Coordinates of C-alpha atoms in Angstrom, one line a residue:
M1323 CA 120.7 128.9 101.9
G1324 CA 122.1 126.7 104.5
L1325 CA 123.7 124.0 102.5
I1326 CA 125.5 126.2 100.4
P1327 CA 128.7 128.2 102.2
K1328 CA 128.4 131.9 102.0
E1329 CA 131.9 131.9 100.4
T1330 CA 130.7 130.0 97.4
I1331 CA 127.7 132.2 97.0
E1332 CA 129.6 135.1 96.8
Q1333 CA 132.0 133.5 94.2
V1334 CA 129.3 132.4 92.2
L1335 CA 127.9 135.9 92.0
A1336 CA 131.2 137.7 91.6
S1337 CA 131.4 135.5 88.1
T1338 CA 128.3 136.5 86.9
D1339 CA 128.1 139.9 85.1
I1340 CA 124.5 140.6 85.2
V1341 CA 124.5 142.9 82.8
D1342 CA 125.4 140.0 80.1
L1343 CA 123.8 137.5 82.5
I1344 CA 119.8 139.6 82.1
G1345 CA 120.8 141.2 78.6
S1346 CA 120.8 137.1 77.6
Y1347 CA 117.1 137.5 78.3
I1348 CA 115.9 141.1 77.6
P1349 CA 117.2 143.6 74.9
L1350 CA 118.8 146.4 77.7
K1351 CA 119.8 149.6 76.7
R1352 CA 122.4 151.8 78.2
A1353 CA 121.2 154.6 80.6
G1354 CA 123.6 157.1 82.1
T1355 CA 125.9 154.7 84.0
G1356 CA 123.6 151.5 84.0
Y1357 CA 121.1 149.8 81.7
K1358 CA 117.0 150.0 81.3
A1359 CA 114.9 147.7 79.7
N1360 CA 111.0 147.2 79.6
C1361 CA 110.5 145.3 83.3
P1362 CA 110.1 141.3 81.6
F1363 CA 107.9 141.0 85.1
H1364 CA 105.1 143.2 84.5
H1365 CA 103.5 144.6 80.9
E1366 CA 104.3 147.8 80.6
K1367 CA 105.1 151.0 77.1
T1368 CA 108.1 153.2 79.4
P1369 CA 111.5 151.3 80.3
S1370 CA 111.4 151.6 84.1
F1371 CA 113.3 148.3 84.7
N1372 CA 117.1 149.3 85.6
V1373 CA 120.1 147.2 86.4
S1374 CA 123.5 148.6 88.0
P1375 CA 126.7 147.4 86.8
S1376 CA 128.0 148.8 89.7
K1377 CA 126.1 147.1 92.3
Q1378 CA 125.3 143.9 90.2
F1379 CA 121.8 144.2 90.8
Y1380 CA 118.3 145.0 89.5
H1381 CA 115.2 146.8 89.8
C1382 CA 112.0 147.8 88.4
F1383 CA 110.1 151.3 89.9
G1384 CA 107.2 150.4 88.1
C1385 CA 106.8 146.8 89.8
G1386 CA 109.2 146.6 92.7
K1387 CA 111.0 143.6 91.8
S1388 CA 114.6 143.5 92.8
G1389 CA 117.6 141.7 93.6
N1390 CA 120.9 139.9 92.4
A1391 CA 122.0 137.8 89.6
I1392 CA 119.9 134.3 91.6
G1393 CA 117.1 136.2 92.0
F1394 CA 116.5 137.3 88.5
V1395 CA 116.6 133.9 87.3
M1396 CA 114.9 132.1 90.0
E1397 CA 112.1 135.1 88.8
H1398 CA 112.1 134.9 85.0
E1399 CA 112.5 131.2 85.0
G1400 CA 110.1 129.9 88.1
L1401 CA 113.4 128.2 89.7
L1402 CA 113.6 127.8 93.3
F1403 CA 116.9 129.4 95.0
M1404 CA 119.1 126.1 94.9
D1405 CA 118.4 125.9 91.0
A1406 CA 119.2 128.9 90.6
L1407 CA 122.2 128.8 91.8
K1408 CA 123.3 125.2 90.0
K1409 CA 122.5 127.3 86.7
L1410 CA 124.8 130.2 87.4
A1411 CA 127.7 128.1 88.9
S1412 CA 127.7 125.7 86.3
K1413 CA 128.4 128.5 83.8
A1414 CA 130.5 130.5 85.8
G1415 CA 132.4 126.8 86.3
V1416 CA 131.9 127.1 90.0
H1417 CA 132.0 124.1 91.9
L1418 CA 129.1 124.0 94.6
E1419 CA 130.4 122.1 98.3
Q1420 CA 127.2 121.9 100.0
E1421 CA 128.0 121.7 104.3
P1422 CA 125.7 120.0 106.7
D1423 CA 122.2 121.5 107.2
D1424 CA 119.4 120.7 109.4
P1425 CA 117.9 117.0 109.8
R1426 CA 114.2 118.1 108.5
A1427 CA 116.4 120.1 105.3
R1428 CA 118.3 117.2 104.6
A1429 CA 115.9 114.6 104.8
A1430 CA 113.7 116.7 102.5
R1431 CA 116.5 117.2 100.1
K1432 CA 117.1 113.5 99.8
S1433 CA 113.8 113.3 99.1
R1434 CA 113.5 115.4 96.7
G1435 CA 116.8 114.1 95.0
R1436 CA 115.3 110.3 95.4
M1437 CA 112.4 111.5 93.3
L1438 CA 114.0 113.2 90.6
D1439 CA 116.6 110.3 90.5
L1440 CA 113.4 107.5 90.4
H1441 CA 111.7 110.1 87.3
R1442 CA 115.3 109.9 85.8
E1443 CA 116.1 106.2 85.5
A1444 CA 112.5 105.5 84.8
A1445 CA 112.5 106.9 81.8
A1446 CA 115.6 105.4 80.7
F1447 CA 113.8 102.2 81.5
F1448 CA 110.9 103.2 79.8
H1449 CA 112.3 104.3 77.0
Q1450 CA 114.3 101.0 76.1
Q1451 CA 111.4 99.1 77.2
L1452 CA 109.9 100.5 73.9
M1453 CA 113.0 100.3 71.5
R1454 CA 113.7 96.9 72.4
N1455 CA 111.1 94.7 73.8
P1456 CA 109.1 92.7 71.3
D1457 CA 105.7 92.9 73.2
C1458 CA 105.6 96.8 71.9
K1459 CA 105.4 96.1 68.4
H1460 CA 102.3 97.9 68.5
G1461 CA 103.2 101.1 70.6
R1462 CA 106.2 101.6 67.8
D1463 CA 103.9 101.2 65.1
Y1464 CA 101.4 103.2 66.2
L1465 CA 104.7 105.7 66.4
K1466 CA 105.4 105.0 62.8
S1467 CA 101.4 105.9 62.0
R1468 CA 102.0 109.1 63.4
G1469 CA 105.5 109.9 61.1
F1470 CA 107.5 109.5 63.8
G1471 CA 110.8 107.4 64.2
A1472 CA 113.1 106.1 66.4
E1473 CA 115.0 109.0 66.2
M1474 CA 112.0 111.4 67.3
A1475 CA 111.4 108.4 70.1
E1476 CA 115.1 108.9 71.2
R1477 CA 115.1 112.8 71.0
W1478 CA 112.4 113.2 73.5
E1479 CA 113.5 109.9 75.2
I1480 CA 109.9 108.6 74.6
G1481 CA 109.0 104.7 76.1
W1482 CA 106.5 102.1 77.2
M1483 CA 104.7 100.6 80.3
P1484 CA 104.5 97.0 79.7
E1485 CA 101.0 95.7 79.9
N1486 CA 102.2 93.6 83.1
A1487 CA 103.8 95.4 85.4
Q1488 CA 106.0 93.3 87.3
P1489 CA 108.9 93.6 84.7
F1490 CA 109.1 97.3 86.2
L1491 CA 108.3 96.5 89.9
A1492 CA 111.3 93.9 89.7
W1493 CA 113.8 97.0 88.0
V1494 CA 112.2 99.1 91.3
R1495 CA 113.4 96.3 93.2
K1496 CA 116.8 96.2 91.8
R1497 CA 117.6 99.8 92.0
N1498 CA 116.8 99.8 96.0
Y1499 CA 113.5 102.4 95.5
T1500 CA 110.6 101.5 98.2
G1501 CA 106.8 101.0 97.5
K1502 CA 106.3 104.5 99.8
E1503 CA 108.4 105.9 96.5
L1504 CA 106.6 104.8 94.0
V1505 CA 103.3 106.0 95.4
A1506 CA 105.1 109.4 96.6
C1507 CA 106.1 109.9 92.9
G1508 CA 103.1 108.9 91.4
F1509 CA 103.9 105.6 89.6
A1510 CA 101.8 103.7 91.7
G1511 CA 98.6 104.1 94.6
L1512 CA 97.3 101.8 97.0
K1513 CA 95.1 99.7 96.8
D1514 CA 92.9 100.8 99.7
D1515 CA 93.7 103.4 101.6
Q1516 CA 92.4 102.5 104.7
R1517 CA 94.9 98.6 104.8
P1518 CA 97.9 99.7 103.3
S1519 CA 99.0 96.8 103.6
A1520 CA 96.4 95.3 101.0
G1521 CA 99.2 96.4 98.4
L1522 CA 100.0 98.6 95.3
Y1523 CA 98.6 99.0 91.6
V1524 CA 100.6 100.4 89.1
R1525 CA 99.2 103.3 87.6
F1526 CA 100.2 103.4 83.6
R1527 CA 99.6 100.3 81.7
D1528 CA 100.4 99.3 78.7
R1529 CA 101.3 103.0 77.5
L1530 CA 103.1 105.2 75.8
M1531 CA 105.4 107.1 78.3
F1532 CA 106.3 110.9 77.2
P1533 CA 108.1 112.3 80.0
I1534 CA 107.0 115.8 81.8
R1535 CA 110.3 117.9 82.1
N1536 CA 110.6 121.2 84.4
E1537 CA 111.6 124.3 82.6
I1538 CA 115.4 123.2 83.3
G1539 CA 115.1 119.6 81.9
D1540 CA 114.6 117.8 85.2
V1541 CA 111.7 114.4 84.8
I1542 CA 109.5 115.0 87.0
A1543 CA 106.3 112.9 85.6
F1544 CA 104.9 111.3 83.0
S1545 CA 101.9 111.4 80.2
G1546 CA 100.9 108.3 79.2
R1547 CA 99.0 108.0 75.8
Q1548 CA 96.5 104.9 75.6
L1549 CA 97.8 102.5 72.8
R1550 CA 94.2 100.1 73.0
E1551 CA 91.1 101.8 73.3
D1552 CA 89.4 101.1 76.7
P1553 CA 86.2 103.5 77.6
R1554 CA 87.4 102.8 81.1
T1555 CA 90.1 105.2 81.4
G1556 CA 91.2 108.2 79.0
K1557 CA 93.2 108.5 76.0
Y1558 CA 95.7 110.5 78.0
I1559 CA 97.0 110.4 82.2
N1560 CA 99.0 112.3 83.1
S1561 CA 101.4 111.7 86.7
P1562 CA 99.7 112.8 90.3
E1563 CA 100.5 115.5 91.6
T1564 CA 103.4 115.2 93.5
D1565 CA 106.4 117.0 95.3
I1566 CA 108.3 117.5 92.0
F1567 CA 105.0 117.9 90.2
K1568 CA 102.4 120.8 90.3
K1569 CA 100.8 120.8 86.6
S1570 CA 99.5 124.7 86.9
N1571 CA 103.0 125.3 87.0
V1572 CA 104.2 123.0 84.1
L1573 CA 104.0 123.5 80.5
F1574 CA 105.2 120.5 78.3
A1575 CA 108.5 121.2 76.1
L1576 CA 109.3 124.5 77.4
D1577 CA 112.2 123.5 78.7
R1578 CA 113.2 123.4 74.9
A1579 CA 110.9 125.8 73.6
K1580 CA 112.0 128.6 75.8
K1581 CA 115.2 130.6 73.9
A1582 CA 113.3 129.9 70.6
I1583 CA 110.2 132.3 72.4
L1584 CA 112.3 134.1 73.6
K1585 CA 114.0 134.9 70.5
E1586 CA 110.4 135.2 68.5
Q1587 CA 108.6 136.7 71.4
T1588 CA 105.9 134.8 70.5
V1589 CA 104.8 131.2 72.1
I1590 CA 103.1 128.8 70.1
L1591 CA 100.1 126.9 72.2
C1592 CA 99.3 123.6 71.3
E1593 CA 96.5 121.5 72.8
G1594 CA 98.5 118.2 73.3
Q1595 CA 102.1 116.6 73.9
I1596 CA 102.0 114.9 70.2
D1597 CA 101.0 118.5 68.2
A1598 CA 103.8 120.1 70.7
I1599 CA 106.2 117.8 69.7
A1600 CA 105.1 117.6 65.8
C1601 CA 105.9 121.2 66.1
H1602 CA 109.6 120.8 66.9
E1603 CA 110.3 117.8 64.5
Q1604 CA 109.5 120.2 61.6
G1605 CA 111.3 123.2 63.3
V1606 CA 108.8 125.4 65.0
E1607 CA 110.9 124.6 67.7
N1608 CA 108.6 127.6 70.1
A1609 CA 105.8 125.3 70.5
I1610 CA 104.3 124.1 73.9
A1611 CA 101.2 122.8 75.5
P1612 CA 99.2 122.1 78.6
L1613 CA 99.3 118.5 80.1
G1614 CA 95.6 117.7 79.3
T1615 CA 94.4 120.8 81.9
A1616 CA 92.9 123.7 81.6
F1617 CA 95.0 126.5 80.9
T1618 CA 96.1 128.6 83.8
A1619 CA 96.3 132.1 85.6
Q1620 CA 100.2 130.3 86.8
H1621 CA 100.8 128.9 82.6
A1622 CA 100.0 132.6 81.6
R1623 CA 102.1 133.8 84.2
I1624 CA 105.0 131.6 83.3
L1625 CA 105.0 132.6 79.7
K1626 CA 105.1 136.2 80.2
R1627 CA 108.3 136.0 81.0
Y1628 CA 109.4 134.7 77.8
A1629 CA 106.4 135.8 75.2
K1630 CA 104.8 139.0 74.2
T1631 CA 102.1 137.5 71.5
A1632 CA 100.3 133.6 72.5
V1633 CA 99.1 132.0 69.4
L1634 CA 97.2 129.4 69.8
C1635 CA 96.4 126.7 67.9
F1636 CA 93.8 124.3 68.9
D1637 CA 91.5 122.2 67.7
A1638 CA 88.9 124.1 65.3
D1639 CA 86.0 121.9 67.4
S1640 CA 83.6 123.3 69.7
A1641 CA 86.1 122.4 72.4
G1642 CA 88.8 124.2 71.0
I1643 CA 87.4 127.5 70.8
K1644 CA 86.3 127.0 74.2
A1645 CA 89.4 126.1 74.9
C1646 CA 90.8 129.5 73.1
E1647 CA 89.1 131.4 75.7
R1648 CA 89.7 130.1 78.8
A1649 CA 93.2 130.7 77.8
F1650 CA 92.6 134.1 76.5
R1651 CA 90.7 134.8 79.6
E1652 CA 94.3 134.0 81.3
L1653 CA 96.8 135.3 79.1
V1654 CA 95.2 138.9 78.7
P1655 CA 95.2 140.0 82.3
E1656 CA 99.1 139.3 82.2
G1657 CA 99.6 141.7 78.8
L1658 CA 99.6 138.6 76.2
S1659 CA 98.3 139.8 72.9
V1660 CA 96.1 136.7 71.4
K1661 CA 96.2 135.7 68.4
V1662 CA 94.3 132.2 66.9
V1663 CA 95.8 130.3 63.9
E1664 CA 92.3 129.0 62.3
M1665 CA 93.1 125.1 61.5
P1666 CA 90.9 123.4 59.0
E1667 CA 88.3 121.5 60.6
G1668 CA 89.4 118.0 61.1
D1669 CA 93.2 119.2 61.6
D1670 CA 95.3 119.2 64.6
P1671 CA 99.1 121.0 63.8
D1672 CA 100.2 117.3 63.4
T1673 CA 98.0 116.4 61.2
F1674 CA 98.3 120.4 59.3
L1675 CA 102.0 119.7 59.5
K1676 CA 102.6 116.1 57.5
K1677 CA 99.6 116.9 55.2
H1678 CA 101.0 120.4 54.2
G1679 CA 104.4 120.5 55.3
T1680 CA 106.4 123.4 58.0
D1681 CA 106.1 126.2 55.2
A1682 CA 102.6 126.4 54.9
F1683 CA 102.4 125.6 58.8
R1684 CA 104.4 129.1 59.7
E1685 CA 101.9 130.9 57.0
K1686 CA 99.5 129.9 59.2
V1687 CA 100.7 131.5 62.0
A1688 CA 102.3 134.2 60.5
T1689 CA 98.6 135.5 59.2
A1690 CA 96.9 134.1 62.8
R1691 CA 93.9 136.1 64.1
D1692 CA 93.1 138.5 66.3
F1693 CA 91.3 137.0 68.6
F1694 CA 88.1 138.6 69.0
D1695 CA 88.4 138.4 65.2
F1696 CA 88.8 134.6 64.9
K1697 CA 85.3 134.5 67.3
I1698 CA 83.2 136.7 66.3
E1699 CA 83.7 135.2 62.1
T1700 CA 83.8 131.9 63.6
A1701 CA 80.1 132.6 65.3
R1702 CA 79.3 134.0 62.0
S1703 CA 80.1 130.9 60.1
R1704 CA 78.1 128.9 62.6
G1705 CA 75.0 130.6 62.0
R1706 CA 74.9 132.1 65.6
M1707 CA 74.7 136.0 64.4
E1708 CA 71.4 135.7 62.8
S1709 CA 69.3 136.4 65.1
A1710 CA 69.0 139.3 67.7
E1711 CA 69.7 136.9 70.5
G1712 CA 72.1 135.4 69.1
R1713 CA 74.2 139.1 68.4
V1714 CA 73.5 139.7 72.1
E1715 CA 74.6 136.9 73.3
I1716 CA 77.9 136.6 71.6
G1717 CA 78.0 140.6 72.5
R1718 CA 77.7 139.9 75.7
E1719 CA 80.5 137.2 75.4
C1720 CA 83.0 139.8 74.1
T1721 CA 82.0 142.2 77.1
D1722 CA 83.0 139.9 79.6
L1723 CA 86.5 138.8 77.9
L1724 CA 87.2 142.5 77.5
A1725 CA 86.6 143.2 80.7
A1726 CA 89.3 140.8 81.6
M1727 CA 91.9 143.3 79.5
D1728 CA 94.3 145.3 81.7
D1729 CA 96.0 146.7 79.1
H1730 CA 93.6 149.9 78.6
S1731 CA 95.1 150.9 75.3
A1732 CA 94.7 147.6 73.9
R1733 CA 91.0 147.3 75.1
D1734 CA 90.7 150.1 73.3
Q1735 CA 91.6 149.1 69.7
Q1736 CA 89.6 146.1 69.9
I1737 CA 86.5 147.9 71.4
N1738 CA 86.4 149.3 68.2
V1739 CA 87.3 146.1 66.2
V1740 CA 84.0 144.5 68.4
S1741 CA 82.0 147.4 68.3
S1742 CA 82.5 147.9 64.3
L1743 CA 82.0 143.8 64.2
L1744 CA 79.0 143.7 66.2
G1745 CA 77.7 146.7 64.1
M1746 CA 76.6 148.7 67.8
T1747 CA 78.0 152.2 68.8
S1748 CA 81.6 151.8 70.9
S1749 CA 80.2 154.0 73.6
T1750 CA 77.6 151.3 74.2
L1751 CA 79.8 148.4 74.2
R1752 CA 82.8 150.7 76.8
E1753 CA 80.0 151.1 79.0
E1754 CA 78.6 147.1 79.1
I1755 CA 82.6 146.9 79.8
G1756 CA 82.3 149.1 82.8
K1757 CA 79.1 147.2 84.6
A1758 CA 81.3 143.9 83.1
I1759 CA 84.1 145.1 85.4
K1760 CA 82.3 146.1 88.3
R1761 CA 80.6 142.6 88.3
A1762 CA 84.0 141.4 88.2
A1763 CA 85.2 143.6 91.0
T1764 CA 82.4 142.8 93.3
Q1765 CA 82.9 139.1 93.2
A1766 CA 86.5 139.4 93.9
S1767 CA 85.3 141.6 97.2
R1768 CA 83.6 138.3 98.6
P1769 CA 85.2 137.1 101.4
S1770 CA 88.1 134.4 101.1
Y1771 CA 86.1 131.8 102.6
Q1772 CA 83.2 131.9 99.5
R1773 CA 86.4 132.1 97.0
E1774 CA 88.1 128.8 96.0
D1775 CA 90.6 131.0 94.3
E1776 CA 92.1 133.1 97.0
R1777 CA 93.3 129.7 98.8
S1778 CA 96.1 129.4 96.8
A1779 CA 97.0 133.2 96.0
P1780 CA 100.3 134.8 96.6
Q1781 CA 101.1 136.4 99.3
I1782 CA 101.7 139.7 99.0
I1783 CA 104.9 141.1 100.2
V1784 CA 104.9 145.0 101.8
P1785 CA 108.6 146.4 102.2
V1786 CA 109.3 146.8 106.0
P1787 CA 109.0 150.8 106.7
L1788 CA 112.1 153.0 106.2
D1789 CA 113.3 156.2 107.6
R1790 CA 114.7 158.3 104.6
T1791 CA 117.7 159.0 106.7
V1792 CA 118.2 155.7 108.3
G1793 CA 117.8 154.1 104.4
F1794 CA 120.6 156.6 103.5
L1795 CA 122.8 155.2 106.3
C1796 CA 122.2 151.4 105.3
Q1797 CA 122.9 152.1 101.7
L1798 CA 126.3 153.8 103.1
A1799 CA 126.9 150.7 105.2
L1800 CA 126.8 148.5 102.0
S1801 CA 128.4 150.8 99.8
S1802 CA 131.4 152.3 102.1
P1803 CA 133.8 150.1 104.2
Q1804 CA 134.7 153.3 106.0
A1805 CA 131.4 154.1 106.6
Q1806 CA 130.3 150.6 107.8
H1807 CA 133.2 151.0 110.6
F1808 CA 132.0 154.2 111.8
L1809 CA 128.3 153.4 111.8
G1810 CA 129.6 149.9 113.5
E1811 CA 131.3 151.8 116.8
Q1812 CA 127.9 153.9 117.1
F1813 CA 125.8 151.0 118.7
E1814 CA 124.4 153.5 121.6
S1815 CA 122.9 156.0 119.2
L1816 CA 121.8 153.6 117.0
H1817 CA 120.2 151.7 120.0
E1818 CA 118.7 154.7 121.2
A1819 CA 117.2 155.6 117.4
K1820 CA 115.7 152.7 117.4
A1821 CA 113.1 153.6 119.3
W1822 CA 111.9 156.3 117.8
V1823 CA 112.5 156.0 113.9
E1824 CA 111.7 153.4 111.5
G1825 CA 113.7 150.6 109.6
V1826 CA 117.0 151.6 112.5
G1827 CA 117.2 147.6 113.4
L1828 CA 117.8 146.8 109.9
L1829 CA 120.6 149.3 109.6
E1830 CA 121.8 147.4 112.9
K1831 CA 121.3 143.6 111.4
I1832 CA 123.3 145.3 108.6
L1833 CA 126.5 146.2 110.8
A1834 CA 126.0 143.1 112.6
S1835 CA 126.7 141.0 109.2
A1836 CA 129.3 143.5 108.3
P1837 CA 129.1 142.2 104.4
D1838 CA 132.4 143.2 102.9
A1839 CA 131.2 146.6 101.2
A1840 CA 133.9 146.7 98.5
S1841 CA 132.1 143.7 96.9
S1842 CA 128.6 143.6 95.2
A1843 CA 129.3 139.9 95.5
A1844 CA 129.6 140.0 99.4
V1845 CA 126.6 143.1 99.9
N1846 CA 124.1 140.8 97.4
T1847 CA 124.4 137.9 98.9
F1848 CA 123.9 138.9 102.1
L1849 CA 120.2 140.9 100.6
A1850 CA 119.5 137.2 99.8
E1851 CA 119.5 136.1 103.6
L1852 CA 117.3 138.8 104.5
K1853 CA 113.5 138.3 104.8
P1854 CA 111.7 139.8 101.2
G1855 CA 110.4 143.2 102.8
E1856 CA 113.6 143.7 103.9
Q1857 CA 115.1 143.0 100.6
M1858 CA 112.2 145.2 99.1
A1859 CA 113.1 148.3 101.2
L1860 CA 117.4 148.2 100.8
N1861 CA 116.3 147.4 97.1
A1862 CA 114.1 150.6 96.5
Q1863 CA 116.8 153.2 98.3
M1864 CA 119.8 151.3 96.6
A1865 CA 117.9 151.9 93.0
T1866 CA 117.3 155.3 93.9
T1867 CA 121.2 156.4 93.0
D1868 CA 124.0 154.8 90.8
E1869 CA 126.5 157.3 91.9
A1870 CA 128.6 156.4 94.8
V1871 CA 129.1 158.3 97.6
A1872 CA 132.7 160.4 97.4
D1873 CA 133.2 160.9 101.3
G1874 CA 131.3 158.0 103.1
L1875 CA 132.8 158.2 105.9
Q1876 CA 131.8 161.9 106.1
A1877 CA 128.4 161.1 105.0
A1878 CA 128.0 158.8 107.5
E1879 CA 129.0 161.4 110.4
Q1880 CA 126.9 163.8 109.2
S1881 CA 123.6 161.8 108.4
L1882 CA 123.9 159.9 111.9
G1883 CA 124.1 164.0 113.1
M1884 CA 120.6 164.3 111.2
L1885 CA 119.2 161.0 112.7
S1886 CA 120.4 162.1 116.4
A1887 CA 118.4 165.6 115.2
I1888 CA 115.5 163.3 114.2
V1889 CA 115.5 161.6 117.6
L1890 CA 115.6 164.7 119.9
Q1891 CA 112.4 165.9 117.6
R1892 CA 110.1 163.0 118.2
R1893 CA 111.2 163.2 121.9
D1894 CA 111.0 166.5 122.5
A1895 CA 107.0 166.3 120.9
A1896 CA 106.9 163.2 123.4
V1897 CA 107.6 164.8 126.2
K1898 CA 105.5 168.1 125.3
S1899 CA 102.4 166.2 124.8
A1900 CA 102.7 164.0 128.6
L1901 CA 102.9 167.5 129.9
K1902 CA 99.7 168.6 128.6
E1903 CA 98.3 164.8 129.9
P1904 CA 96.0 165.9 133.6
G1905 CA 96.4 164.7 136.6
L1906 CA 100.6 164.7 136.4
T1907 CA 101.9 164.0 139.9
P1908 CA 104.9 166.3 141.4
A1909 CA 107.1 163.5 140.3
R1910 CA 106.0 163.1 137.3
M1911 CA 105.7 166.8 136.3
T1912 CA 109.4 166.9 137.4
E1913 CA 111.1 164.1 135.0
L1914 CA 109.2 165.5 132.3
L1915 CA 110.4 169.1 133.5
E1916 CA 113.9 167.3 133.6
E1917 CA 113.6 165.7 130.5
A1918 CA 112.7 168.8 128.3
K1919 CA 115.9 170.8 129.6
E1920 CA 118.2 167.9 128.9
I1921 CA 115.9 168.1 125.0
A1922 CA 116.2 171.8 124.9
A1923 CA 120.2 171.8 125.2
L1924 CA 120.5 169.0 122.6
L1925 CA 118.1 170.6 120.5
R1926 CA 120.2 174.0 120.7
W1927 CA 123.5 172.5 120.1
T1928 CA 122.4 170.9 116.8
G1929 CA 120.7 174.2 115.7
R1930 CA 117.0 173.3 116.1
S1931 CA 116.5 176.6 118.3
Q1932 CA 113.5 177.2 116.6
Y1933 CA 111.7 174.2 119.1
D1934 CA 112.8 176.9 121.9
D1935 CA 109.9 178.8 122.2
E1936 CA 107.7 175.7 123.2
L1937 CA 109.7 175.0 125.8
P1938 CA 109.5 176.3 129.3
R1939 CA 111.7 179.3 130.2
E1940 CA 113.6 177.3 134.0
T1941 CA 114.7 174.2 131.1
I1942 CA 116.5 176.6 128.7
K1943 CA 118.1 178.7 131.4
Q1944 CA 119.7 175.6 132.9
E1945 CA 120.8 174.5 129.4
K1946 CA 123.8 172.7 129.1
K1947 CA 127.1 171.9 126.3
W1948 CA 126.4 168.9 125.3
T1949 CA 129.0 166.9 122.3
P1950 CA 126.8 163.6 121.3
K1951 CA 129.3 160.0 121.7
W1952 CA 130.3 160.0 117.6
K1953 CA 131.9 163.7 117.7
K1954 CA 134.2 162.7 121.0

């Protein structure tokens, strides 16, 4: 956040109404002074996602996700902070002025900017080659053979990398890009990793170049389609992973499809880029495709932000059926229902659309079969159900797939379907599912060095401990200017409490920063600067009520008195415990008795006299009146 002044971030937040923002992604319903919805970040049937117009922040009581407008866009669209801020600033008409950052951050940002520039400019270069280079006639002919014209190539900025890489390298030099940058972006590789001086090779040769874009439309990689058959290389070659391109985080055409997916709450998952493009060109705009790799859990998490149902539209061959099962295993744990389009043998979405038209394809999607119905009927049509062994094998496969479902009600519904189709009792199927779940749990409990998938597992964020009274004081400091000013003068009382009560350090951090409590934008900007665990704790505290405290100053005075009493009680318990320790020296005994005497006096003053019976008599006799500093 060091690149953007705090005042600018506050301006963006002040110019963005979080209700309007979130309402553009998911349907909100009025609930008292706020709004509610089913949480877009986890599967639920009863709304626990709350949006506060007064505080301009959201909180889910189900999964704990919370934050401001920038945080919502980051979470919902999978964007970095700067990308989310730019998106909101653009909508709000706020100009982002950047201030100097530390050298390493500046270098990293410059490198990322150069990589994005190179990809964007390369996409334009490749597109020009496709449209104008006489040597690319075979590329243009191929697109025509697939039913695509120049308009489609322009809409998707499809390009061509020449067989002879020299024109591309000359263009790179003219643009002042370096060989090191070509390697970093995946356009080229070292001929010899041990001898960089051996030179570079260009990765793509005589291929149609399909730009791969992130969710906000930046070109971050390319997929090259072979034009002349060569058994030594694959039909498609994607850019290698780079600092700006991670295959498991990217879905082809999602930048174009996400609005339609949100509107229809359904995503059509195709097997390849051409299929996704064909759908969009025919007006089916909620179609996307993975990048020639297996569908991943991260892909499923991304789609969960936009859709409730995934319709798989893969090839009808054995590989396509296996791909359906892999996608199902990733999608259902995220709460998405899965359906499968039954494509005619030998057809894919592209060929089907060209043969039968858009209406017929839409009808196919509308009548897509539930996953298990499709799986079992496909097995039956292929003769796998004709033997007892085959039925047992199908039953085992279905059991493992059902065990992957986290939604118990959805699983129960599918159990009835599967047991009926397989001719087995639902109780038997449930028993086998229970065994499968235990096997999966055993697998998950293995040490991390035995589990490759755990190496990239997301870190679990835990809220920092926050005492209830301290939490309320934090809330007052962030919502009442008078309370914040008063608490800011209670340094000694708070410093003493820090050793006895959890969360006082976080309260001190609020008071040290002193965000404008009258401005939700200033408060949310401050919260965004905190560590994730601190944000989580404060957001949960602030989400407990949406009603402003009538008299913040009075509430702060009373709550600080309660905090002082809590500190005294805990000091009292510690002293009593110490007095019971064996082998105390006379000096230590005297010291503890003096402290007990002081605590007894303070407890008497605060009305905690129920503790007096446990204190030594001589301590109570010498009690002195005391007025806490915050009352003087």
